[in-house]
PDB file of C-alpha atoms in Angstrom:
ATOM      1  CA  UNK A  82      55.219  46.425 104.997  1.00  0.00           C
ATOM      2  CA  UNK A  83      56.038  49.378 102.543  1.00  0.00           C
ATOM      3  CA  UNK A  84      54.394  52.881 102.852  1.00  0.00           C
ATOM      4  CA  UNK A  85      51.744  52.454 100.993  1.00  0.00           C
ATOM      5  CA  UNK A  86      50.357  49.258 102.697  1.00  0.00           C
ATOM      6  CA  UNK A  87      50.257  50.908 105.638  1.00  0.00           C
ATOM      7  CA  UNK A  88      48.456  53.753 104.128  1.00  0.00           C
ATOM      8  CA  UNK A  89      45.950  51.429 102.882  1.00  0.00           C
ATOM      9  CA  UNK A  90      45.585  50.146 106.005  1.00  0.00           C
ATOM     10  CA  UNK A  91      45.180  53.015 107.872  1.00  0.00           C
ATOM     11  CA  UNK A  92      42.555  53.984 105.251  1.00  0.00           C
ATOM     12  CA  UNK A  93      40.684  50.555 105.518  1.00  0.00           C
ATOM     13  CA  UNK A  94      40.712  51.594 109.359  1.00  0.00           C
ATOM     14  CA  UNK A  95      39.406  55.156 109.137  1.00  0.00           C
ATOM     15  CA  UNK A  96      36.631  53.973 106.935  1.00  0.00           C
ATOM     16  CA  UNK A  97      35.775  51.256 109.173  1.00  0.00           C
ATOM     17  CA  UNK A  98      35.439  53.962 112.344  1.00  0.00           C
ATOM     18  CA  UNK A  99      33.265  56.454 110.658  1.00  0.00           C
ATOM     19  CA  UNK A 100      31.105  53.856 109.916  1.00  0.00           C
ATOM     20  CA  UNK A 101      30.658  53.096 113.263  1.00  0.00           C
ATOM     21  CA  UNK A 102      30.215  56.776 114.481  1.00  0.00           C
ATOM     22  CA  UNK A 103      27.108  57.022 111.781  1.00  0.00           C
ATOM     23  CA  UNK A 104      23.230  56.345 112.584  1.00  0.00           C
ATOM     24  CA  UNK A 105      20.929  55.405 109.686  1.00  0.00           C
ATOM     25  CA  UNK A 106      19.036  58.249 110.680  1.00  0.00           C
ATOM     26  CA  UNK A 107      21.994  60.943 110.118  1.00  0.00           C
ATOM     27  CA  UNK A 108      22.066  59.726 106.361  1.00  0.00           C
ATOM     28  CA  UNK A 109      18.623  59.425 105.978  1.00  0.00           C
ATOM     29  CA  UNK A 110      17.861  56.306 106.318  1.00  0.00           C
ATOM     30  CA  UNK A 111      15.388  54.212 108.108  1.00  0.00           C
ATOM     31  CA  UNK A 112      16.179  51.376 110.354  1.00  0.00           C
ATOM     32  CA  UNK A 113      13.542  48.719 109.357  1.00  0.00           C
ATOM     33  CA  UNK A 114      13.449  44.919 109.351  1.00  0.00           C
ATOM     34  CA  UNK A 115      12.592  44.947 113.218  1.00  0.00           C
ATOM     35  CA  UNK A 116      15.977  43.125 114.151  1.00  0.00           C
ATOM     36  CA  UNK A 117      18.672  43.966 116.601  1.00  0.00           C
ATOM     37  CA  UNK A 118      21.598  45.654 114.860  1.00  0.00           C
ATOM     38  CA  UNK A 119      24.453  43.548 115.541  1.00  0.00           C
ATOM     39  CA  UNK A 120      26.970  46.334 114.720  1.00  0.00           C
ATOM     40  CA  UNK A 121      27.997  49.734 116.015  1.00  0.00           C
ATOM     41  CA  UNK A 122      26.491  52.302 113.244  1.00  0.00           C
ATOM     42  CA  UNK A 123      25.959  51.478 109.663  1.00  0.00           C
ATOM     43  CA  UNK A 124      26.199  48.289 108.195  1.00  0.00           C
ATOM     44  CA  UNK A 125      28.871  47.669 105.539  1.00  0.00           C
ATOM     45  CA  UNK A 126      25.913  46.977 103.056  1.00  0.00           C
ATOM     46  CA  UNK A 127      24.352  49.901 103.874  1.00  0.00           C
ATOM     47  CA  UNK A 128      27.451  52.434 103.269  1.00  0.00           C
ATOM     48  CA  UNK A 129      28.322  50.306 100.504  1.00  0.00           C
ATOM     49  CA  UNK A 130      24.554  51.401  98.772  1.00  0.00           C
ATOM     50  CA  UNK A 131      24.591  54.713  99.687  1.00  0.00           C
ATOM     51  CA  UNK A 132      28.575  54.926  97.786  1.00  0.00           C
ATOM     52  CA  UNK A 133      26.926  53.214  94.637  1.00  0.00           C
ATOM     53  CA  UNK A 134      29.829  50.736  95.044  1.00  0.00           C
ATOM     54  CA  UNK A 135      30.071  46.537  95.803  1.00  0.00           C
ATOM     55  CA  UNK A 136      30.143  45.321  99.220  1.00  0.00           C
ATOM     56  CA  UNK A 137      32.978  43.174  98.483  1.00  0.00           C
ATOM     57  CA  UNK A 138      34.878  46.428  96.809  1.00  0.00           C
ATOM     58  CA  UNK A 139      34.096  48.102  99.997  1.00  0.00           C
ATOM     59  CA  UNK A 140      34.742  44.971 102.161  1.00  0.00           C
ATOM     60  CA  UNK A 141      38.437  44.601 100.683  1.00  0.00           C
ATOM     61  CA  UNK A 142      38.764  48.668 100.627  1.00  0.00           C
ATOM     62  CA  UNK A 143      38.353  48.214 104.630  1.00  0.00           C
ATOM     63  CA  UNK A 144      40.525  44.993 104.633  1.00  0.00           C
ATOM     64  CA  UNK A 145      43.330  47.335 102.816  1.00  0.00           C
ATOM     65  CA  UNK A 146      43.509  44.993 100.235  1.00  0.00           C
ATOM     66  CA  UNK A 147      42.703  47.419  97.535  1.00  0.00           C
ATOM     67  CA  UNK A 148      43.240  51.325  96.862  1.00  0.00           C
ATOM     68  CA  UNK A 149      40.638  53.523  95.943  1.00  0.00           C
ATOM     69  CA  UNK A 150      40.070  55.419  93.002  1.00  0.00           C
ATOM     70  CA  UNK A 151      39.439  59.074  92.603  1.00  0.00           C
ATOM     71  CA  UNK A 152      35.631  58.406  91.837  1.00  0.00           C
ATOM     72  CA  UNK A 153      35.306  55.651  94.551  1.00  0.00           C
ATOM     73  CA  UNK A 154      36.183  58.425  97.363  1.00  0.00           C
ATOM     74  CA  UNK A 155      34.153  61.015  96.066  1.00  0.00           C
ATOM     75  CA  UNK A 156      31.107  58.865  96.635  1.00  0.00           C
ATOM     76  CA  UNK A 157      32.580  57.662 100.305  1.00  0.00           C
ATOM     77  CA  UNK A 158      32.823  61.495 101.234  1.00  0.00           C
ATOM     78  CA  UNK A 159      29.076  61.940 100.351  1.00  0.00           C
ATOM     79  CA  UNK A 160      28.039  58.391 101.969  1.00  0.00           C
ATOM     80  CA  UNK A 161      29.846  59.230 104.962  1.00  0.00           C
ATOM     81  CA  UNK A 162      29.646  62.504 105.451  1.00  0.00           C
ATOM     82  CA  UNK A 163      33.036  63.732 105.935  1.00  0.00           C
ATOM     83  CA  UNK A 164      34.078  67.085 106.870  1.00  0.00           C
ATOM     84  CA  UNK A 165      36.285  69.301 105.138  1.00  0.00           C
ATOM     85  CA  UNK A 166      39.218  67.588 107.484  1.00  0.00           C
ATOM     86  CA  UNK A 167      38.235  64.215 107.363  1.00  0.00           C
ATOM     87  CA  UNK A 168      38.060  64.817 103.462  1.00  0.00           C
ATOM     88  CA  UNK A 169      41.626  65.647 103.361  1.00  0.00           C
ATOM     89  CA  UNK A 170      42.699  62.651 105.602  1.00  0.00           C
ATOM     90  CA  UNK A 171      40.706  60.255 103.227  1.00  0.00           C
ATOM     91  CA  UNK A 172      42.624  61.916 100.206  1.00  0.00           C
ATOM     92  CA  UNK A 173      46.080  61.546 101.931  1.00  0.00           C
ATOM     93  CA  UNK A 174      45.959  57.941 103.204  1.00  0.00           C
ATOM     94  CA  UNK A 175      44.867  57.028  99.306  1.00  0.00           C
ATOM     95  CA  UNK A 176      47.455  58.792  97.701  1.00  0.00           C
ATOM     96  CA  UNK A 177      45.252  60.800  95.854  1.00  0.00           C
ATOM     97  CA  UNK A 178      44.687  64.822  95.027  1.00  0.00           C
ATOM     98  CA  UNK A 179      41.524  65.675  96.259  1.00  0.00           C
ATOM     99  CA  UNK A 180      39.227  65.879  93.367  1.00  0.00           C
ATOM    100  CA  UNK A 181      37.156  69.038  92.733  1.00  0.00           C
ATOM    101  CA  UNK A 182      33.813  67.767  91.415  1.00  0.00           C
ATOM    102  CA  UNK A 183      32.534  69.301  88.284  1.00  0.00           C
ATOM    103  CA  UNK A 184      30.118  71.846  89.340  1.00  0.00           C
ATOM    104  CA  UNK A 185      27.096  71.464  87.139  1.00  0.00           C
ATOM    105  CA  UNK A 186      25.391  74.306  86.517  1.00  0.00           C
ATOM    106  CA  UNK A 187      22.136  75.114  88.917  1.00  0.00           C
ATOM    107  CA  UNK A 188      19.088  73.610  87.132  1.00  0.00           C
ATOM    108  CA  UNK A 189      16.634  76.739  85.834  1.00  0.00           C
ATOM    109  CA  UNK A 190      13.472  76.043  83.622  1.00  0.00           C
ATOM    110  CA  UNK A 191      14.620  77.527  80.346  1.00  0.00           C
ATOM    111  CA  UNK A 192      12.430  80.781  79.816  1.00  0.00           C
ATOM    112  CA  UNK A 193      10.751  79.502  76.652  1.00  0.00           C
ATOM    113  CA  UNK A 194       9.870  75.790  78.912  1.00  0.00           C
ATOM    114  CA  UNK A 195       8.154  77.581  81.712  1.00  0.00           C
ATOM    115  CA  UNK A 196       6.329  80.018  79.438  1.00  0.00           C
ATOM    116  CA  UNK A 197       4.591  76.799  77.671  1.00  0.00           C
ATOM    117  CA  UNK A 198       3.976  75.548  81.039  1.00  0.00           C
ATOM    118  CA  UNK A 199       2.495  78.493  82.366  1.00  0.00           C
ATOM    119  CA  UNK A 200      -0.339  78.353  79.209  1.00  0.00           C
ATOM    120  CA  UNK A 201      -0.859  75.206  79.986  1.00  0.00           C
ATOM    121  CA  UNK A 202      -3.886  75.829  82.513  1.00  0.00           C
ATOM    122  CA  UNK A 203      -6.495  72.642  81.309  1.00  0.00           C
ATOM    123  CA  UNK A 204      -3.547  69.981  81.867  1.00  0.00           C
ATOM    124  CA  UNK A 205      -1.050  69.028  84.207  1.00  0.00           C
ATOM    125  CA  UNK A 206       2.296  69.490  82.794  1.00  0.00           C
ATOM    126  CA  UNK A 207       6.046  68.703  84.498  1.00  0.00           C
ATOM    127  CA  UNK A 208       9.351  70.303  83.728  1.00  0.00           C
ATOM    128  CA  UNK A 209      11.933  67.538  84.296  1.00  0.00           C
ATOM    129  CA  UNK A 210      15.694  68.210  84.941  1.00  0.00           C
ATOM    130  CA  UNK A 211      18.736  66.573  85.211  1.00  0.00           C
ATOM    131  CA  UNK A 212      18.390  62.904  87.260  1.00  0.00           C
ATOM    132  CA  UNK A 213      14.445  63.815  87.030  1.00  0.00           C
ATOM    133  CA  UNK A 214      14.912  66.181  89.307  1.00  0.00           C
ATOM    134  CA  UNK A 215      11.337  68.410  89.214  1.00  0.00           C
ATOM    135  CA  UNK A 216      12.372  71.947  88.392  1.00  0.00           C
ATOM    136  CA  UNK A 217       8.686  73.101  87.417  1.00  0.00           C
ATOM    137  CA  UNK A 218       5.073  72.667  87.352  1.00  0.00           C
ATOM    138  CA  UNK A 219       1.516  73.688  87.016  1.00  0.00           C
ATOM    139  CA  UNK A 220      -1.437  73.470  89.308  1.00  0.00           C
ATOM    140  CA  UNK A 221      -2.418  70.767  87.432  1.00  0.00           C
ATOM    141  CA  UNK A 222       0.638  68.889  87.960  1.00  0.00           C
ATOM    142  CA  UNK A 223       0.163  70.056  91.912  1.00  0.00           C
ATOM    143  CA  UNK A 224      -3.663  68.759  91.837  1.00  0.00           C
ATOM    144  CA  UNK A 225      -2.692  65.442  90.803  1.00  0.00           C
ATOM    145  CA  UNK A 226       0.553  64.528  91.868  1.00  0.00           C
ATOM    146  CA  UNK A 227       1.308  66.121  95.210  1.00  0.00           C
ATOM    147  CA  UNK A 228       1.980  69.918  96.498  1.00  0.00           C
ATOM    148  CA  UNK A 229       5.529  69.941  94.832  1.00  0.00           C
ATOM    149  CA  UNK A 230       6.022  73.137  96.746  1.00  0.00           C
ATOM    150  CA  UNK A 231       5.994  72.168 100.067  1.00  0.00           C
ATOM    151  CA  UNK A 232       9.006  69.424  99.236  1.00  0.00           C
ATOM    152  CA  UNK A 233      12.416  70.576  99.849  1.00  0.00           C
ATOM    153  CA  UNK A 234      14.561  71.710  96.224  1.00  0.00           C
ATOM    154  CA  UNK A 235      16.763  68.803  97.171  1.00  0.00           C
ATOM    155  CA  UNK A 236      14.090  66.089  97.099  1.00  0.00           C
ATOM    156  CA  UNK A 237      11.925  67.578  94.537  1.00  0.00           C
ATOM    157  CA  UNK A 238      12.945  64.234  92.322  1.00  0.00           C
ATOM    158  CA  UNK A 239      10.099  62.150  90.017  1.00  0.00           C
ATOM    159  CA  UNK A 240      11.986  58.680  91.138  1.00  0.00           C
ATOM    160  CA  UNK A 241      12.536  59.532  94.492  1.00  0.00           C
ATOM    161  CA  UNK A 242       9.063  61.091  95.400  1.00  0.00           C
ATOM    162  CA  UNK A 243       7.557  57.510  93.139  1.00  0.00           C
ATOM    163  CA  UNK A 244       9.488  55.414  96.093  1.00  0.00           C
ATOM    164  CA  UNK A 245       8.950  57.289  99.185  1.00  0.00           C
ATOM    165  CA  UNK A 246       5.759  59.535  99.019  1.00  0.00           C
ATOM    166  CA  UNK A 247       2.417  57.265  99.687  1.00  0.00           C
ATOM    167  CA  UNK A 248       0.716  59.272  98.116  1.00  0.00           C
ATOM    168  CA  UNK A 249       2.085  59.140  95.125  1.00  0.00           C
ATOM    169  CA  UNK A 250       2.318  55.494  94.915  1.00  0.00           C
ATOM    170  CA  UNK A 251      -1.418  55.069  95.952  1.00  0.00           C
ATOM    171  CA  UNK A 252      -2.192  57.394  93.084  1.00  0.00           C
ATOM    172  CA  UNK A 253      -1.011  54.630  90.596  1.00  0.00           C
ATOM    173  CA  UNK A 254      -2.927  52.115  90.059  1.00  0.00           C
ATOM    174  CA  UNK A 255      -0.429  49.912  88.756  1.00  0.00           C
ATOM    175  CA  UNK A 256       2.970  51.382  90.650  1.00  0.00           C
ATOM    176  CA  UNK A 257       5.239  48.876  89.932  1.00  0.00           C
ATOM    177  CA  UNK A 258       5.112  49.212  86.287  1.00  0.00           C
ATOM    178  CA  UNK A 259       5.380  52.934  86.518  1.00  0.00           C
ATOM    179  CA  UNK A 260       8.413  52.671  89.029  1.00  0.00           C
ATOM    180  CA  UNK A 261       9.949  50.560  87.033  1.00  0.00           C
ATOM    181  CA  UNK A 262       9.698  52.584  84.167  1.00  0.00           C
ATOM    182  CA  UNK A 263      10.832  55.501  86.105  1.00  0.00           C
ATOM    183  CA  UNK A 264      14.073  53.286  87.126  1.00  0.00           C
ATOM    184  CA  UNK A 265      14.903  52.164  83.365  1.00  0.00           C
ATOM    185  CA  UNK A 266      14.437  56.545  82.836  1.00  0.00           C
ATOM    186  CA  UNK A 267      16.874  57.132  85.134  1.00  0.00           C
ATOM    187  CA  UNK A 268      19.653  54.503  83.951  1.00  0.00           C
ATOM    188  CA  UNK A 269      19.571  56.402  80.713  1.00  0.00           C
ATOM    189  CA  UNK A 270      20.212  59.270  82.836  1.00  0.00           C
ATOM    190  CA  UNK A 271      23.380  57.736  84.526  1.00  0.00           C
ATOM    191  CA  UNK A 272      24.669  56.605  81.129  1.00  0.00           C
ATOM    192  CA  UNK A 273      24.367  60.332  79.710  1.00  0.00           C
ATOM    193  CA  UNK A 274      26.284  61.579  82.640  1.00  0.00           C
ATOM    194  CA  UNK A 275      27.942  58.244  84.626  1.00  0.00           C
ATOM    195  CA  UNK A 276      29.917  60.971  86.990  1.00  0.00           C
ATOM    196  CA  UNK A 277      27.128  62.425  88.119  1.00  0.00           C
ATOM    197  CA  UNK A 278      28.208  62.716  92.264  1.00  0.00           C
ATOM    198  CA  UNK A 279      24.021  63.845  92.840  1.00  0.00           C
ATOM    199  CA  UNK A 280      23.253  60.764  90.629  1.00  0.00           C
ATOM    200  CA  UNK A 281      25.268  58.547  92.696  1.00  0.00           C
ATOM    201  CA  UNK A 282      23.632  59.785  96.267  1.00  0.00           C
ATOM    202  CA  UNK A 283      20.204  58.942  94.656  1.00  0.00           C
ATOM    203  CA  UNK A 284      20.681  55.924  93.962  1.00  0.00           C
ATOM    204  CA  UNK A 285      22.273  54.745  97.415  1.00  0.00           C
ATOM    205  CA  UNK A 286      19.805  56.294  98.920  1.00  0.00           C
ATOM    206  CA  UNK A 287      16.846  54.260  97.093  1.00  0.00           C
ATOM    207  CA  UNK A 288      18.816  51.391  96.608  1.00  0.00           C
ATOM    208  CA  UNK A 289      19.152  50.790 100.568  1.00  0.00           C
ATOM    209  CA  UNK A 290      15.391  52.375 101.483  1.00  0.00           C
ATOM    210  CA  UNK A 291      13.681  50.531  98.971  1.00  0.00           C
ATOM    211  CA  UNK A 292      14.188  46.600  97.808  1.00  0.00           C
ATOM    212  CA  UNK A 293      12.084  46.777  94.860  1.00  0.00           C
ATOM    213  CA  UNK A 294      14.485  50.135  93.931  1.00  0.00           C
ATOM    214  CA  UNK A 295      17.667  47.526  94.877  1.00  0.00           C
ATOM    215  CA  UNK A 296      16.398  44.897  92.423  1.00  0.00           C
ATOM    216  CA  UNK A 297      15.315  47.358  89.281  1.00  0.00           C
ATOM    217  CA  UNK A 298      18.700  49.334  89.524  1.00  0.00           C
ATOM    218  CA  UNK A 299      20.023  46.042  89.640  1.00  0.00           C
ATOM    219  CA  UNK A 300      18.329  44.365  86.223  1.00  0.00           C
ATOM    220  CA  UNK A 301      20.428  47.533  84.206  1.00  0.00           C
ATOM    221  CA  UNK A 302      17.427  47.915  82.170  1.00  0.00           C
ATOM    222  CA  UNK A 303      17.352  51.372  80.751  1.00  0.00           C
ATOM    223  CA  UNK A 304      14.476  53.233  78.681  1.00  0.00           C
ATOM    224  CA  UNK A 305      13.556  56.687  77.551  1.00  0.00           C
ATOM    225  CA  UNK A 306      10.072  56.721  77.224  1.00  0.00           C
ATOM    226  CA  UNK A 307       8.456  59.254  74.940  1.00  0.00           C
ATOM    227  CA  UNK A 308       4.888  58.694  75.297  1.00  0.00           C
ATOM    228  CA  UNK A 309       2.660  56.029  76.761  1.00  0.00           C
ATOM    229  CA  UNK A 310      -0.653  55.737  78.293  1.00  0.00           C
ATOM    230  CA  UNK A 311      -0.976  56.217  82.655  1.00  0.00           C
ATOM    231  CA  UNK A 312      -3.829  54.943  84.842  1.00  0.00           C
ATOM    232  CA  UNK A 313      -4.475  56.780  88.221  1.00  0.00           C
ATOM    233  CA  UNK A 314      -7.023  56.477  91.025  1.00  0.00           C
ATOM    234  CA  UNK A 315      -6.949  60.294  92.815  1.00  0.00           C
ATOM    235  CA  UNK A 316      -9.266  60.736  95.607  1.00  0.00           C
ATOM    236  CA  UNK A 317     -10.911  63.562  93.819  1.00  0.00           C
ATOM    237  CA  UNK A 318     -11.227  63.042  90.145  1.00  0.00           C
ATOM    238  CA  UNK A 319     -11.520  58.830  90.345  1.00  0.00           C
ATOM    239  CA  UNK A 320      -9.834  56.823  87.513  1.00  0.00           C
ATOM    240  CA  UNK A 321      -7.942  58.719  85.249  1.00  0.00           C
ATOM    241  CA  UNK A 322      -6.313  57.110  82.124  1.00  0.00           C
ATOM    242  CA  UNK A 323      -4.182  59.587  80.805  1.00  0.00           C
ATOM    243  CA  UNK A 324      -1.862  59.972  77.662  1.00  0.00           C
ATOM    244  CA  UNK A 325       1.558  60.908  78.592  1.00  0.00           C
ATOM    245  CA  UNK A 326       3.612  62.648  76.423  1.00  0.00           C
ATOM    246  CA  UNK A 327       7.851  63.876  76.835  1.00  0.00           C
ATOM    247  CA  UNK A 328       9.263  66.283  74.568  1.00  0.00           C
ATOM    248  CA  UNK A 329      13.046  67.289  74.812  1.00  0.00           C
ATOM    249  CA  UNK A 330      13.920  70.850  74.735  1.00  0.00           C
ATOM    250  CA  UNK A 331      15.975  71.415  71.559  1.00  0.00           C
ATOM    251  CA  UNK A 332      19.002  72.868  73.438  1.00  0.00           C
ATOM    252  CA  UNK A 333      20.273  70.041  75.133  1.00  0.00           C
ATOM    253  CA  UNK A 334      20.328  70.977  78.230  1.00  0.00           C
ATOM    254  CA  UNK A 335      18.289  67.732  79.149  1.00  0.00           C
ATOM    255  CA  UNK A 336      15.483  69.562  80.440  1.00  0.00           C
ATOM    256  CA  UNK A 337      12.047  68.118  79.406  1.00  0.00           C
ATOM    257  CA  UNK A 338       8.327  68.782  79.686  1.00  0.00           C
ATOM    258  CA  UNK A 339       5.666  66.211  80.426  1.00  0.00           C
ATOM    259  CA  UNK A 340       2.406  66.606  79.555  1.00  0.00           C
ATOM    260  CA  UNK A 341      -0.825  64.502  80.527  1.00  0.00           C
ATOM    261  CA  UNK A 342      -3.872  65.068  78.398  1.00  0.00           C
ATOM    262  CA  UNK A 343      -6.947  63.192  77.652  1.00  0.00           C
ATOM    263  CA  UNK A 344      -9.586  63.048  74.527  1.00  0.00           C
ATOM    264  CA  UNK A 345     -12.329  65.447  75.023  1.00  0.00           C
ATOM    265  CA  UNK A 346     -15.880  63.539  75.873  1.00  0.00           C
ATOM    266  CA  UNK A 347     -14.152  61.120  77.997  1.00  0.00           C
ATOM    267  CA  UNK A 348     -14.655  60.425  81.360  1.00  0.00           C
ATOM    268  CA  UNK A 349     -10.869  61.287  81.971  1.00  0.00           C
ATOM    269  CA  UNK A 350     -11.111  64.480  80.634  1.00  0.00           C
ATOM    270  CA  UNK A 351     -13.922  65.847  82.842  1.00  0.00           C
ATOM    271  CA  UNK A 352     -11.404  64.652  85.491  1.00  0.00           C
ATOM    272  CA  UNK A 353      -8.857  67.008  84.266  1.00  0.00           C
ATOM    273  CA  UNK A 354     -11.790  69.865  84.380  1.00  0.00           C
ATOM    274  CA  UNK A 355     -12.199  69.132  87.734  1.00  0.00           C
ATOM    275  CA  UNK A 356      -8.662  69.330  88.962  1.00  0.00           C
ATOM    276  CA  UNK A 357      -7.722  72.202  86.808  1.00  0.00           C
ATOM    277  CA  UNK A 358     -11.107  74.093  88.792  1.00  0.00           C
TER     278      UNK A 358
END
């Protein structure tokens, strides 16, 4: 056996026993399906979700019957949560120099974006980032969707808050088409920027809490919808049928506003008046 087999090995190994030492609750996950784990820790399918990566590629990874690649072990670090140490273990058993992720820049609302959002007071309106990460809103937005300040800056995501808030999904009345609309949005987003480490955590995280996420992600259908038309049943204002519109800011930093307006005289549009009171 030459060196590098039993590096691979060794590697296979170490992945194999942090996976054991994990809980589904330390990576946020939960534990449904009502059955009796049959393994110590997380489940092979579940890491392999969270990495963005094949069960078999992780199966033969922990086999040592394949080496990792730079990108492949970037995503392990985040799905198993490896310490600065651990990092540099992982990186020395592969062979590899530890790779120093491109540090995108923070997300801010570009001045001009959140001055248009701050004017407009009779309509809920959305500032979407990077990923569809929510970087800003008005208390429209709040009134309908849900109190976007009370949700951590790290989950403060349009797909993820769609999957996991039930609030939000009761407030469509037809979720599944929105979700999947929102899923086919955010495969455009991973084809704009495939590297995207943040990117990559979303969608393990979905992909393993939610099967209807799993199956979407899955179909590779992408979209960038523009404009369309949204029906919602809020507990205050009743039906809504709204007209949603996207518009790109013209500096590319991906950042776009959504607006949701309706035509005066309809019942819709008193709905508006009474969230925006």
């Amino acid at each position: 056996m030459t060196a590098t087999d039993r590096r691979t090995n060794e590697l296979g190994d170490f992945l194999k026993a942090r996976r054991a030492e994990l809980t589904p609750h330390q990576v946020g996950l939960v534990d449904t399906g009502g059955r009796r784990r049959k393994v110590a820790g997380l489940r092979r399918e579940e890491v392999a979700q969270l990495a963005a990566i094949s069960v078999d590629y992780l199966t033969r990874l922990e086999q040592g019957r394949v080496q990792a690649s730079a990108a492949v072990l970037v995503t392990l670090i985040r799905a198993l949560r490896l310490d600065d140490d651990q990092q540099t273990y992982l990186y020395e058993l592969a062979g590899k120099t530890p790779v120093r992720s491109r540090r995108r820049p923070a997300q801010r609302v570009r001045p001009a974006m959140q001055r248009l959002l701050d004017q407009l007071t009779d309509t809920p309106a959305i500032v979407l980032g990077r990923r569809m990460d929510v970087l800003a809103w008005n208390a429209g937005a709040a009134a309908l969707f849900t109190d976007f300040g009370s949700i951590p800056a790290g989950h403060r995501n349009y797909v993820r808050l769609l999957f996991t808030d039930p609030a939000m999904r009761s407030l469509h009345v037809d979720w599944a088409d929105a979700a999947r609309s929102a899923v086919a949005s955010l495969r455009m987003e991973a084809a704009r920027d495939p590297g995207d480490p943040e990117l990559a955590v979303l969608v393990g995280e979905l992909s393993v809490k939610d099967a209807d996420f799993r199956t979407w992600w899955a179909s590779h259908h992408a979209a960038s919808a523009s404009n369309g038309t949204k029906h919602y049943l809020h507990p205050v204002a009743g039906a809504l049928v709204l007209d949603c519109d996207v518009w790109d800011s013209p500096d590319g930093s991906g950042q776009r506003l959504m607006v949701l307006t309706a035509e005066p005289g309809l019942p819709s549009y008193e709905g508006l008046r009474i969230l925006a009171s």
